Amino acid sequence: MKPYLALLFFALLAGCATGPRIDTSHPSVNYDSRVQFVVMHYTSASQERSLQLLTHGQVSAHYLIGDDTQATIFKLVDEQYRAWHAGESEWDGRTWLNSSSLGIEIVNPGYQDTASGRVWYPYTEAQVQSLLYLLRDIASRYRIDKRNFIGHSDIAPLRKQDPGPLFPWKRLAAEGFGVWPAEPAVAQQKARFDISPPSITWYQEQLSRLGYSIPQSGTLDTATQRVIGAFQMHYRPQRYDGVPDAQTAALIQVLLNMR
Ligand SMILES: [Zn+2]
């Protein structure tokens, strides 16, 4: 190769290796985190089975909280990636929440149907403590609206019941993870709704404003009942039959007033 050709060759090679000019001197201030929601679940399986399913099955979550005495926190998927925990889901008009959420699974058998009705398994105190530790850690790293700490049943009310009526929503809300309506305000609103019960259209419109995906049919259809039931399971776990009543309306109204 002649000297000048060799020079040209190396110049081209250097050009290729460098690639286009990249200028990093204009960083934008307009962005936010991929992580907008934290979705909580129970696994309805043992710890061993849960670990197997969440690492080698068709599903996953960023974290799994065990039911061992220390309630070990297993980190299964890096937070920068999507875990597959939410499935078809919707909250506040956002769909398919795997893309925008972190998923936390908790080892808990769920429920058992017995002759005297459905029996739910409680979470252990150690599990609640581990969950709170994890939520504090997550909240220190992302700016997540407190209303966006939600359950699988909130975002997929027609398919899912986890994390169930024994999930400690009130305790979590006291620490800023989720919201909880103040009882005196609920009592005040209930007195009002006792006198003039709202229409089904009202329930559908207001639950939609709270984030739930609910038909706007004006009738108490099966889907509407299921969504009302999911709301009740979260905010009034004593009775979640999906039947609209003054207390349910009062809970909705107080939550809307808190926004
Ligand atoms: Zn779930």
Short mmCIF file of C-alpha atoms and ligand atoms in Angstrom, two decimals:
data_model
loop_
_atom_site.label_atom_id
_atom_site.label_comp_id
_atom_site.label_asym_id
_atom_site.label_seq_id
_atom_site.Cartn_x
_atom_site.Cartn_y
_atom_site.Cartn_z
CA MET A 1 0.00 0.00 0.00
CA LYS A 2 1.30 3.44 -0.95
CA PRO A 3 1.90 5.77 2.03
CA TYR A 4 -0.88 8.24 1.13
CA LEU A 5 -3.37 5.38 0.57
CA ALA A 6 -2.46 3.93 3.94
CA LEU A 7 -3.08 7.32 5.53
CA LEU A 8 -6.50 7.58 3.84
CA PHE A 9 -7.35 4.06 4.97
CA PHE A 10 -6.55 4.81 8.62
CA ALA A 11 -8.39 8.12 8.44
CA LEU A 12 -11.53 6.31 7.22
CA LEU A 13 -11.11 3.65 9.88
CA ALA A 14 -10.80 6.31 12.58
CA GLY A 15 -13.93 8.02 11.20
CA CYS A 16 -15.90 4.79 11.44
CA ALA A 17 -14.72 4.09 14.97
CA THR A 18 -15.70 7.59 16.18
CA GLY A 19 -19.21 7.56 14.66
CA PRO A 20 -21.42 10.67 14.55
CA ARG A 21 -20.71 13.62 16.83
CA ILE A 22 -22.66 13.36 20.10
CA ASP A 23 -23.19 16.57 22.07
CA THR A 24 -24.22 16.16 25.71
CA SER A 25 -24.06 19.84 26.62
CA HIS A 26 -27.85 20.48 26.43
CA PRO A 27 -29.51 18.23 29.02
CA SER A 28 -33.29 18.72 29.22
CA VAL A 29 -35.00 19.22 32.54
CA ASN A 30 -38.24 17.75 31.13
CA TYR A 31 -38.44 14.09 32.04
CA ASP A 32 -39.69 11.82 34.78
CA SER A 33 -39.24 8.30 35.94
CA ARG A 34 -40.41 5.22 34.11
CA VAL A 35 -41.69 4.07 37.50
CA GLN A 36 -45.02 5.78 38.15
CA PHE A 37 -46.88 3.03 40.00
CA VAL A 38 -46.22 0.35 42.57
CA VAL A 39 -48.54 -2.65 42.26
CA MET A 40 -48.94 -5.09 45.13
CA HIS A 41 -49.93 -8.74 44.90
CA TYR A 42 -50.13 -11.99 46.78
CA THR A 43 -48.78 -15.11 45.13
CA SER A 44 -51.39 -17.70 46.25
CA ALA A 45 -48.51 -20.18 46.45
CA SER A 46 -45.82 -21.32 48.87
CA GLN A 47 -42.49 -19.48 49.00
CA GLU A 48 -40.69 -22.23 47.13
CA ARG A 49 -43.35 -22.44 44.43
CA SER A 50 -43.60 -18.63 44.21
CA LEU A 51 -39.84 -18.34 43.64
CA GLN A 52 -40.00 -21.00 40.95
CA LEU A 53 -42.98 -19.39 39.17
CA LEU A 54 -41.58 -15.86 39.35
CA THR A 55 -38.13 -16.81 38.11
CA HIS A 56 -38.86 -19.51 35.56
CA GLY A 57 -42.61 -19.37 34.87
CA GLN A 58 -44.38 -16.97 32.52
CA VAL A 59 -44.64 -14.27 35.18
CA SER A 60 -42.30 -12.19 37.34
CA ALA A 61 -42.14 -9.29 39.77
CA HIS A 62 -39.38 -6.96 40.82
CA TYR A 63 -39.63 -8.13 44.41
CA LEU A 64 -41.00 -11.07 46.35
CA ILE A 65 -41.54 -10.89 50.10
CA GLY A 66 -41.25 -14.31 51.67
CA ASP A 67 -43.27 -15.85 54.49
CA ASP A 68 -40.18 -17.01 56.41
CA THR A 69 -39.77 -15.58 59.92
CA GLN A 70 -37.69 -12.62 58.68
CA ALA A 71 -39.93 -12.05 55.64
CA THR A 72 -36.93 -12.00 53.31
CA ILE A 73 -37.11 -9.57 50.39
CA PHE A 74 -36.07 -11.33 47.18
CA LYS A 75 -34.96 -9.02 44.38
CA LEU A 76 -35.94 -10.86 41.21
CA VAL A 77 -35.95 -8.31 38.39
CA ASP A 78 -33.85 -5.15 38.15
CA GLU A 79 -36.01 -2.04 38.49
CA GLN A 80 -34.87 -0.69 35.12
CA TYR A 81 -36.60 -3.59 33.38
CA ARG A 82 -40.27 -4.48 33.03
CA ALA A 83 -41.41 -7.36 35.18
CA TRP A 84 -44.48 -9.31 34.09
CA HIS A 85 -46.87 -8.96 37.00
CA ALA A 86 -49.79 -6.75 36.01
CA GLY A 87 -51.05 -8.30 32.78
CA GLU A 88 -54.00 -6.58 31.12
CA SER A 89 -54.57 -3.67 33.45
CA GLU A 90 -55.70 -0.07 33.64
CA TRP A 91 -55.40 2.76 36.15
CA ASP A 92 -56.21 6.43 35.68
CA GLY A 93 -56.47 5.94 31.93
CA ARG A 94 -53.06 4.24 31.71
CA THR A 95 -53.12 0.70 30.37
CA TRP A 96 -50.78 -2.29 30.57
CA LEU A 97 -49.04 -1.14 33.72
CA ASN A 98 -46.03 -3.46 33.50
CA SER A 99 -44.29 -0.69 31.54
CA SER A 100 -44.78 1.98 34.16
CA SER A 101 -44.73 0.12 37.47
CA LEU A 102 -42.78 -1.87 39.97
CA GLY A 103 -44.39 -5.13 41.06
CA ILE A 104 -44.21 -6.51 44.58
CA GLU A 105 -45.43 -10.03 45.25
CA ILE A 106 -46.01 -11.28 48.78
CA VAL A 107 -46.09 -14.97 49.66
CA ASN A 108 -49.61 -15.61 50.91
CA PRO A 109 -52.01 -18.45 50.05
CA GLY A 110 -54.85 -16.03 49.28
CA TYR A 111 -58.11 -17.63 50.37
CA GLN A 112 -59.90 -20.87 50.97
CA ASP A 113 -63.60 -21.42 50.39
CA THR A 114 -65.11 -23.21 53.37
CA ALA A 115 -68.63 -24.24 54.43
CA SER A 116 -68.87 -21.04 56.45
CA GLY A 117 -67.67 -18.83 53.60
CA ARG A 118 -64.42 -17.56 52.16
CA VAL A 119 -61.49 -17.43 54.58
CA TRP A 120 -58.54 -15.18 53.78
CA TYR A 121 -55.00 -15.73 55.01
CA PRO A 122 -53.49 -12.83 56.96
CA TYR A 123 -50.12 -11.26 56.23
CA THR A 124 -47.54 -11.63 58.99
CA GLU A 125 -46.22 -8.62 60.89
CA ALA A 126 -42.74 -9.40 59.53
CA GLN A 127 -44.12 -9.24 55.98
CA VAL A 128 -45.74 -5.87 56.63
CA GLN A 129 -42.46 -4.57 58.10
CA SER A 130 -40.47 -5.82 55.09
CA LEU A 131 -43.03 -4.29 52.73
CA LEU A 132 -42.85 -0.91 54.49
CA TYR A 133 -39.04 -1.04 54.39
CA LEU A 134 -39.14 -1.78 50.66
CA LEU A 135 -41.72 0.94 49.94
CA ARG A 136 -39.67 3.54 51.84
CA ASP A 137 -36.63 2.52 49.83
CA ILE A 138 -38.52 2.76 46.52
CA ALA A 139 -40.09 6.10 47.48
CA SER A 140 -36.65 7.53 48.29
CA ARG A 141 -35.51 6.81 44.75
CA TYR A 142 -38.57 7.74 42.66
CA ARG A 143 -41.19 10.44 42.89
CA ILE A 144 -44.33 8.34 43.00
CA ASP A 145 -47.71 9.94 43.72
CA LYS A 146 -49.08 8.42 46.93
CA ARG A 147 -52.30 7.53 45.06
CA ASN A 148 -50.26 5.31 42.75
CA PHE A 149 -49.50 2.65 45.36
CA ILE A 150 -52.21 0.21 44.31
CA GLY A 151 -53.29 -3.40 44.28
CA HIS A 152 -53.64 -5.84 41.42
CA SER A 153 -57.41 -5.92 42.06
CA ASP A 154 -57.55 -2.13 41.57
CA ILE A 155 -56.02 -2.28 38.11
CA ALA A 156 -57.59 -5.57 36.96
CA PRO A 157 -60.85 -5.76 38.98
CA LEU A 158 -62.56 -8.19 36.61
CA ARG A 159 -59.74 -10.74 36.84
CA LYS A 160 -57.93 -10.33 40.15
CA GLN A 161 -58.60 -10.26 43.88
CA ASP A 162 -55.08 -9.87 45.21
CA PRO A 163 -53.76 -8.51 47.51
CA GLY A 164 -57.15 -9.22 49.17
CA PRO A 165 -59.21 -7.72 52.01
CA LEU A 166 -56.58 -8.37 54.70
CA PHE A 167 -53.94 -6.28 52.99
CA PRO A 168 -52.88 -3.44 55.36
CA TRP A 169 -53.87 -0.49 53.15
CA LYS A 170 -54.67 1.74 56.13
CA ARG A 171 -51.22 1.21 57.68
CA LEU A 172 -49.51 1.83 54.36
CA ALA A 173 -51.49 5.02 53.80
CA ALA A 174 -50.45 6.28 57.24
CA GLU A 175 -46.87 6.16 55.91
CA GLY A 176 -47.71 7.90 52.65
CA PHE A 177 -48.18 4.85 50.45
CA GLY A 178 -51.74 5.09 49.17
CA VAL A 179 -54.57 7.15 50.58
CA TRP A 180 -57.11 6.45 53.29
CA PRO A 181 -60.32 8.38 53.92
CA ALA A 182 -60.67 9.91 57.40
CA GLU A 183 -63.52 8.31 59.35
CA PRO A 184 -65.25 11.51 60.60
CA ALA A 185 -65.40 12.83 57.03
CA VAL A 186 -66.83 9.50 55.84
CA ALA A 187 -69.52 9.58 58.57
CA GLN A 188 -70.47 13.10 57.55
CA GLN A 189 -70.78 12.17 53.87
CA LYS A 190 -72.64 8.96 54.69
CA ALA A 191 -75.37 10.96 56.49
CA ARG A 192 -75.82 12.95 53.30
CA PHE A 193 -75.95 9.88 51.04
CA ASP A 194 -78.35 8.11 53.44
CA ILE A 195 -80.86 10.83 52.65
CA SER A 196 -80.20 11.03 48.92
CA PRO A 197 -78.51 7.91 47.46
CA PRO A 198 -76.55 8.60 44.27
CA SER A 199 -77.35 6.99 40.91
CA ILE A 200 -75.33 4.18 39.34
CA THR A 201 -74.10 6.74 36.82
CA TRP A 202 -72.63 8.73 39.74
CA TYR A 203 -70.73 5.65 41.03
CA GLN A 204 -69.40 4.92 37.56
CA GLU A 205 -68.27 8.49 36.94
CA GLN A 206 -66.66 8.98 40.35
CA LEU A 207 -64.89 5.61 40.45
CA SER A 208 -63.49 6.42 37.03
CA ARG A 209 -62.23 9.75 38.41
CA LEU A 210 -60.49 7.82 41.21
CA GLY A 211 -58.63 5.75 38.62
CA TYR A 212 -60.75 2.63 38.19
CA SER A 213 -61.61 1.29 34.76
CA ILE A 214 -65.40 0.93 34.94
CA PRO A 215 -68.18 0.82 32.30
CA GLN A 216 -70.16 4.04 31.91
CA SER A 217 -73.39 2.17 31.22
CA GLY A 218 -75.70 3.78 33.75
CA THR A 219 -76.76 0.32 34.95
CA LEU A 220 -75.47 -1.98 37.69
CA ASP A 221 -74.05 -4.55 35.27
CA THR A 222 -71.72 -7.38 36.32
CA ALA A 223 -68.54 -5.44 35.48
CA THR A 224 -69.73 -2.43 37.49
CA GLN A 225 -70.49 -4.67 40.48
CA ARG A 226 -67.03 -6.19 40.26
CA VAL A 227 -65.34 -2.80 40.21
CA ILE A 228 -67.43 -1.56 43.15
CA GLY A 229 -66.46 -4.80 44.93
CA ALA A 230 -62.76 -4.17 44.22
CA PHE A 231 -63.08 -0.63 45.57
CA GLN A 232 -64.85 -1.91 48.70
CA MET A 233 -62.22 -4.63 49.23
CA HIS A 234 -59.57 -1.92 49.28
CA TYR A 235 -61.36 0.73 51.38
CA ARG A 236 -64.02 -1.24 53.27
CA PRO A 237 -62.71 -4.78 53.64
CA GLN A 238 -65.52 -5.72 56.07
CA ARG A 239 -68.00 -5.96 53.17
CA TYR A 240 -67.13 -6.08 49.50
CA ASP A 241 -70.23 -7.55 47.88
CA GLY A 242 -70.25 -5.00 45.05
CA VAL A 243 -73.60 -3.58 46.18
CA PRO A 244 -73.57 0.23 46.12
CA ASP A 245 -74.55 1.79 49.44
CA ALA A 246 -74.27 5.08 51.33
CA GLN A 247 -71.00 4.19 53.02
CA THR A 248 -69.37 3.23 49.73
CA ALA A 249 -70.56 6.51 48.21
CA ALA A 250 -69.19 8.37 51.24
CA LEU A 251 -65.77 6.69 50.91
CA ILE A 252 -65.65 7.63 47.22
CA GLN A 253 -66.66 11.22 47.94
CA VAL A 254 -64.07 11.68 50.71
CA LEU A 255 -61.31 10.24 48.50
CA LEU A 256 -62.29 12.64 45.73
CA ASN A 257 -62.27 15.56 48.18
CA MET A 258 -58.71 14.60 49.22
CA ARG A 259 -57.37 15.17 45.72
ZN ZN B 1 -51.43 -10.25 41.23
#
